Coordinates of C-alpha atoms and ligand atoms in Angstrom, one line a residue:
M193 CA 119.9 -91.2 107.9
S194 CA 119.0 -87.5 108.3
R195 CA 115.5 -86.3 110.5
R196 CA 114.4 -83.7 108.0
P197 CA 111.3 -84.4 106.9
V198 CA 111.0 -86.9 104.3
P199 CA 108.0 -86.1 101.7
S200 CA 106.4 -89.0 99.6
I201 CA 109.5 -91.4 99.7
L202 CA 109.8 -94.0 102.8
P203 CA 112.3 -93.8 104.6
S204 CA 114.9 -96.8 104.5
E205 CA 114.8 -97.5 107.9
I206 CA 110.9 -98.7 108.2
T207 CA 112.2 -101.9 107.1
A208 CA 114.3 -103.9 109.4
P209 CA 117.4 -105.2 107.7
E210 CA 116.6 -108.4 109.5
V211 CA 113.0 -108.6 107.8
Y212 CA 115.1 -107.4 104.4
A213 CA 117.8 -110.1 104.6
S214 CA 114.9 -112.8 105.1
R215 CA 113.1 -111.5 102.6
R216 CA 116.3 -111.2 100.1
R217 CA 116.4 -114.8 100.4
F218 CA 112.9 -115.5 100.0
L219 CA 113.1 -113.8 96.9
T220 CA 116.6 -115.3 95.8
G221 CA 115.1 -118.7 96.8
A222 CA 111.8 -117.6 95.0
L223 CA 114.2 -116.4 91.8
A224 CA 115.6 -120.1 91.8
V225 CA 112.5 -122.0 91.5
A226 CA 111.1 -119.7 89.2
A227 CA 114.4 -119.5 86.7
A228 CA 114.2 -123.6 86.7
S229 CA 110.5 -122.9 85.4
A230 CA 111.3 -120.7 82.3
V231 CA 111.2 -117.1 83.5
P232 CA 112.0 -114.5 80.9
P233 CA 116.3 -114.0 81.0
A234 CA 116.3 -110.8 82.8
L235 CA 114.2 -111.9 85.9
A236 CA 116.4 -115.2 85.9
A237 CA 119.8 -113.5 85.2
A238 CA 119.1 -111.3 88.7
S239 CA 120.0 -114.6 90.9
T240 CA 122.9 -115.9 89.0
G241 CA 125.9 -113.3 90.2
P242 CA 127.8 -110.8 88.2
V243 CA 126.5 -109.5 85.1
G244 CA 127.7 -106.7 82.6
R245 CA 131.1 -105.8 80.9
E246 CA 134.3 -107.5 82.5
L247 CA 137.0 -104.8 82.8
G248 CA 140.3 -106.8 83.5
A249 CA 142.4 -105.4 86.7
H250 CA 144.7 -106.9 88.7
R251 CA 144.2 -107.8 92.4
N252 CA 146.5 -105.5 94.7
A253 CA 146.5 -108.3 97.7
A254 CA 148.3 -105.9 99.0
L255 CA 145.5 -103.3 100.0
S256 CA 142.3 -105.9 100.2
T257 CA 141.3 -107.4 103.3
T258 CA 141.5 -111.5 103.3
E259 CA 137.8 -111.4 104.5
P260 CA 135.1 -113.0 101.9
P261 CA 133.1 -110.6 99.6
N262 CA 129.6 -110.2 100.3
S263 CA 127.8 -111.8 97.8
W264 CA 126.9 -109.8 93.9
E265 CA 122.9 -110.2 94.9
D266 CA 123.8 -108.4 98.1
V267 CA 126.5 -105.8 97.0
T268 CA 124.3 -104.6 94.2
G269 CA 120.8 -105.2 96.3
Y270 CA 121.1 -103.2 99.3
N271 CA 122.0 -100.2 98.8
N272 CA 121.9 -96.6 99.8
Y273 CA 121.3 -93.9 96.7
Y274 CA 118.8 -91.3 97.9
E275 CA 118.8 -89.9 94.6
F276 CA 116.4 -93.1 93.3
G277 CA 115.0 -93.6 96.4
T278 CA 115.8 -93.9 100.3
G279 CA 114.5 -97.7 100.3
K280 CA 117.5 -100.1 100.3
E281 CA 115.9 -101.9 97.5
D282 CA 115.2 -98.3 95.5
P283 CA 118.5 -97.9 93.4
A284 CA 118.3 -101.5 92.0
A285 CA 115.0 -100.9 90.7
N286 CA 115.4 -97.0 89.5
A287 CA 118.7 -96.7 88.5
G288 CA 118.9 -98.8 85.6
R289 CA 118.0 -96.0 83.0
L290 CA 120.3 -93.3 84.4
R291 CA 122.6 -92.8 81.0
T292 CA 126.0 -93.3 82.3
A293 CA 128.0 -93.0 79.3
P294 CA 128.9 -90.5 77.5
W295 CA 130.3 -89.1 81.2
S296 CA 133.0 -86.1 81.9
V297 CA 134.0 -84.4 84.9
T298 CA 134.8 -80.7 85.6
I299 CA 137.7 -80.0 87.6
G300 CA 138.3 -76.7 88.9
G301 CA 139.5 -74.3 91.9
E302 CA 142.7 -74.4 93.1
A303 CA 144.5 -76.2 90.1
E304 CA 146.8 -75.4 87.0
V305 CA 144.7 -78.0 85.3
K306 CA 141.3 -77.2 84.8
G307 CA 138.1 -78.0 83.0
S308 CA 136.5 -80.7 81.2
V309 CA 137.6 -84.3 80.8
T310 CA 135.6 -87.3 79.5
L311 CA 136.0 -90.3 81.1
E312 CA 138.0 -92.4 79.3
D313 CA 140.6 -89.4 79.4
L314 CA 140.4 -89.7 83.6
L315 CA 141.0 -93.1 83.3
K316 CA 143.5 -93.8 80.3
P317 CA 147.0 -93.8 82.4
H318 CA 146.4 -96.1 85.1
P319 CA 145.7 -99.7 84.9
L320 CA 142.3 -100.8 86.8
E321 CA 143.1 -102.6 89.6
E322 CA 140.9 -105.1 92.2
R323 CA 141.1 -103.9 96.0
V324 CA 138.5 -105.6 98.5
Y325 CA 137.6 -103.2 100.9
R326 CA 135.2 -103.2 104.3
L327 CA 132.5 -100.7 103.5
R328 CA 131.1 -99.7 106.9
C329 CA 127.6 -97.8 106.4
V330 CA 126.9 -95.0 109.1
E331 CA 123.8 -97.1 110.1
A332 CA 126.2 -99.8 111.1
W333 CA 125.9 -102.3 109.2
S334 CA 128.6 -103.2 106.7
M335 CA 129.6 -105.5 103.7
V336 CA 133.2 -106.2 101.8
I337 CA 133.6 -105.4 98.3
P338 CA 135.6 -106.5 95.3
W339 CA 135.6 -102.9 93.8
V340 CA 137.6 -102.3 90.6
G341 CA 139.4 -99.0 90.5
I342 CA 142.6 -96.6 90.3
P343 CA 144.3 -94.6 93.2
L344 CA 142.3 -91.2 93.7
G345 CA 145.7 -89.2 94.4
D346 CA 147.1 -90.6 91.0
V347 CA 144.4 -89.1 89.3
L348 CA 144.3 -85.8 91.3
R349 CA 148.2 -85.1 90.8
R350 CA 147.6 -84.6 87.2
F351 CA 145.8 -81.7 87.4
R352 CA 148.3 -80.2 89.8
P353 CA 146.5 -79.1 92.8
T354 CA 148.0 -75.5 93.9
S355 CA 150.0 -75.1 97.6
R356 CA 146.3 -73.2 98.3
A357 CA 144.4 -76.7 97.7
K358 CA 143.6 -78.1 101.3
Y359 CA 140.0 -79.8 100.3
V360 CA 138.4 -81.7 97.7
A361 CA 135.5 -81.4 97.3
F362 CA 132.7 -83.8 95.1
T363 CA 130.0 -83.2 93.3
T364 CA 127.1 -86.4 91.9
L365 CA 125.2 -85.5 88.9
R366 CA 121.9 -83.4 89.3
D367 CA 119.2 -84.3 86.6
P368 CA 115.6 -84.4 88.7
A369 CA 114.8 -86.0 84.8
Q370 CA 116.6 -89.1 85.5
M371 CA 117.2 -89.0 89.0
P372 CA 113.6 -89.2 90.1
G373 CA 115.1 -88.9 94.3
Q374 CA 116.1 -85.2 93.6
R375 CA 112.5 -84.3 92.7
Y376 CA 112.0 -84.2 97.0
P377 CA 114.1 -82.4 98.9
V378 CA 115.3 -85.1 101.1
L379 CA 119.1 -83.2 100.8
D380 CA 120.5 -80.2 99.0
W381 CA 121.1 -82.0 96.0
P382 CA 123.1 -82.4 94.3
Y383 CA 125.1 -84.8 96.7
A384 CA 128.6 -83.2 97.6
E385 CA 130.8 -84.6 99.3
G386 CA 135.2 -83.8 100.5
L387 CA 138.0 -85.1 101.5
R388 CA 141.1 -82.7 103.3
I389 CA 143.6 -83.5 100.6
D390 CA 145.9 -85.2 102.4
E391 CA 143.2 -88.0 102.9
A392 CA 142.3 -87.8 99.2
M393 CA 145.9 -88.4 98.6
H394 CA 146.3 -91.4 101.0
P395 CA 146.7 -94.9 98.6
L396 CA 144.0 -96.0 100.3
A397 CA 141.6 -93.5 98.5
L398 CA 139.7 -95.1 95.3
L399 CA 137.8 -94.2 92.7
A400 CA 136.2 -96.6 91.6
V401 CA 134.5 -97.1 87.9
G402 CA 133.8 -101.5 88.7
L403 CA 133.3 -104.0 91.3
Y404 CA 133.2 -108.5 90.7
G405 CA 135.4 -107.0 88.0
R406 CA 132.6 -105.5 86.1
V407 CA 131.5 -102.5 85.1
L408 CA 129.6 -100.7 88.0
P409 CA 126.1 -101.7 88.0
N410 CA 124.2 -97.8 88.2
Q411 CA 123.3 -98.6 91.6
N412 CA 126.4 -98.8 93.4
G413 CA 127.8 -95.2 91.2
A414 CA 128.3 -95.7 87.3
P415 CA 130.4 -94.6 86.0
L416 CA 132.7 -93.4 88.6
R417 CA 132.3 -93.1 92.5
L418 CA 134.5 -92.8 95.2
V419 CA 135.2 -95.1 97.9
V420 CA 136.8 -94.3 100.7
P421 CA 137.0 -97.3 103.2
W422 CA 138.3 -96.0 106.6
K423 CA 135.4 -93.4 106.8
Y424 CA 131.3 -94.2 106.9
G425 CA 130.0 -95.0 103.5
F426 CA 128.1 -91.4 103.1
K427 CA 131.6 -90.1 102.1
S428 CA 131.7 -92.7 99.2
I429 CA 130.3 -90.6 96.7
K430 CA 127.9 -91.6 93.4
A431 CA 128.0 -90.7 89.8
I432 CA 130.9 -87.8 90.5
V433 CA 130.4 -85.4 87.5
R434 CA 132.9 -82.2 89.5
I435 CA 136.0 -82.3 91.7
D436 CA 136.9 -79.0 92.8
F437 CA 140.3 -77.7 94.6
T438 CA 139.1 -75.8 97.8
E439 CA 140.8 -73.8 100.0
R440 CA 138.0 -74.0 102.5
M441 CA 136.5 -77.1 104.1
P442 CA 133.4 -78.0 101.5
A443 CA 130.2 -77.9 102.5
T444 CA 129.0 -81.9 102.4
S445 CA 125.6 -83.1 101.9
W446 CA 125.2 -84.9 105.1
N447 CA 127.0 -82.8 107.5
R448 CA 124.6 -79.8 106.2
A449 CA 121.6 -82.3 106.9
A450 CA 122.5 -82.7 110.4
P451 CA 125.4 -81.8 111.8
N452 CA 125.3 -83.0 115.0
E453 CA 125.3 -86.4 113.5
Y454 CA 127.3 -86.5 110.8
G455 CA 131.1 -84.7 110.6
F456 CA 133.2 -83.4 108.1
F457 CA 135.9 -86.5 108.7
A458 CA 133.2 -89.1 109.2
N459 CA 136.0 -91.8 110.4
V460 CA 134.4 -94.7 111.2
N461 CA 135.2 -94.2 114.7
P462 CA 134.1 -97.2 117.7
A463 CA 134.1 -94.9 120.3
V464 CA 132.2 -92.4 119.5
D465 CA 128.6 -93.5 118.9
H466 CA 125.9 -91.5 116.6
P467 CA 123.3 -89.8 119.0
R468 CA 120.7 -92.3 118.1
W469 CA 122.7 -95.3 117.9
S470 CA 126.0 -97.3 119.3
Q471 CA 128.6 -97.4 116.6
R472 CA 130.5 -100.3 118.8
T473 CA 129.0 -103.3 116.9
E474 CA 127.7 -103.9 113.4
R475 CA 126.0 -106.0 111.2
R476 CA 127.4 -107.9 108.4
I477 CA 125.4 -107.6 105.6
G478 CA 123.9 -111.7 104.1
A479 CA 125.9 -112.8 107.7
G480 CA 122.5 -114.8 108.4
L481 CA 120.0 -113.7 110.6
F482 CA 121.2 -115.2 114.1
A483 CA 125.0 -113.9 113.1
A484 CA 126.2 -112.0 116.6
R485 CA 126.9 -108.4 115.6
Q486 CA 130.9 -107.2 114.8
P487 CA 132.7 -105.4 117.0
T488 CA 133.7 -101.9 114.7
Q489 CA 137.4 -101.4 114.4
P490 CA 138.7 -97.4 114.9
F491 CA 138.8 -96.2 111.2
N492 CA 137.3 -99.5 109.9
G493 CA 140.1 -101.6 110.5
Y494 CA 142.2 -99.4 108.6
A495 CA 144.3 -97.3 111.7
A496 CA 147.6 -98.9 110.8
E497 CA 147.7 -97.2 106.9
V498 CA 145.4 -93.8 108.1
A499 CA 145.6 -93.3 111.7
G500 CA 148.1 -91.3 111.6
L501 CA 146.8 -88.4 108.9
Y502 CA 145.4 -87.3 112.4
G503 CA 148.0 -87.2 114.6
G504 CA 147.3 -84.1 117.3
M505 CA 143.2 -84.0 116.5
D506 CA 140.5 -85.0 118.9
L507 CA 138.4 -87.3 117.1
A508 CA 135.7 -86.7 119.0
R509 CA 134.9 -83.2 118.4
W510 CA 136.6 -83.8 114.6
F511 CA 133.9 -86.5 114.3
Ligands
MTE745 N1 126.3 -91.1 96.8 C1 125.2 -90.1 96.5 N2 125.4 -89.6 95.5 N3 124.0 -90.4 96.8 C2 123.6 -91.3 98.3 O1 122.5 -91.4 98.7 N4 124.4 -92.6 99.7 C3 125.8 -93.2 100.5 C4 127.3 -93.4 99.3 N5 127.2 -92.5 98.4 C5 125.0 -91.8 98.4 C6 126.1 -91.7 97.7 C7 125.8 -93.9 101.6 S1 124.9 -93.5 103.0 C8 126.6 -94.8 101.4 S2 126.2 -96.4 102.6 C9 127.4 -95.7 100.0 O2 127.0 -94.8 98.5 C10 126.5 -96.8 99.5 O3 127.3 -97.8 98.5 P1 126.7 -98.7 98.3 O4 125.5 -98.8 97.3 O5 127.4 -99.3 96.5 O6 127.0 -99.9 98.7

């Protein structure tokens, strides 16, 4: 995504998504054949759909799209997670050994309640919800993903942010021993993201712990990631270990790497092109080689819910 030099890791962009998709279909077919002829169970499982601990969550139909979700294979096999490599298949190949338990999150900054909280305590008071959201990547592809999680705002309010808390900053784990991509200066590690406090409190903003009814696979950001469906996917930070309430707009990874390409707000906006490509249309992953691109919707189709957050703002300037 950035223009910064990428040493030994090959940029994902060199694999055209169409090539990737056909390769994947080939692979799925090959795995099916292999499964029929007694391959090791772990390999066979790769083609059989959802795996992992079941979470038990009630679908929030009011906040879910009725578009069909992408397959488990697409959602867990085509990822952006630069801590595990810049190729789309790298996270699935390399993230498996990340230790996601025990896990705790440190709360800091402009809040009355601060300190470290275990993941279990962070989640405890909230029933898990399933929400099927569109995810629109800044690279102009999209997916539909059935997430499991809890509303971010409900979690944040428990820490009683002060009146000076204007923004919320999120930080990913930094551990080059476990996250080999962090040994290369692709981004300023650790990955950092942020939201304005009213965006963070919006009912659509989700802290996700699962997908397809099961615990998040590591490549999708286990054990805890953000999902902000009206913004480009890079806002949806994975493997969160810190949440800070701040008075000033926090520095964020992609904005710091290329401020003319990735704004702080990063609201999905077909009217504002990326400097190097159009954002007017998108390719739905898994739709097939010959499927038409679809028009991108303002705020990724969530304008009715969130456009009011940006009243009076010039969205071409605050992209
Ligand atoms: N979070 C971290 N820590 N590192 C990353 O490289 N990539 C982002 C986002 N969160 C990224 C991240 C980008 S560009 C996208 S599109 C989404 O994760 C992809 O989420 P998914 O792989 O679960 O579909």
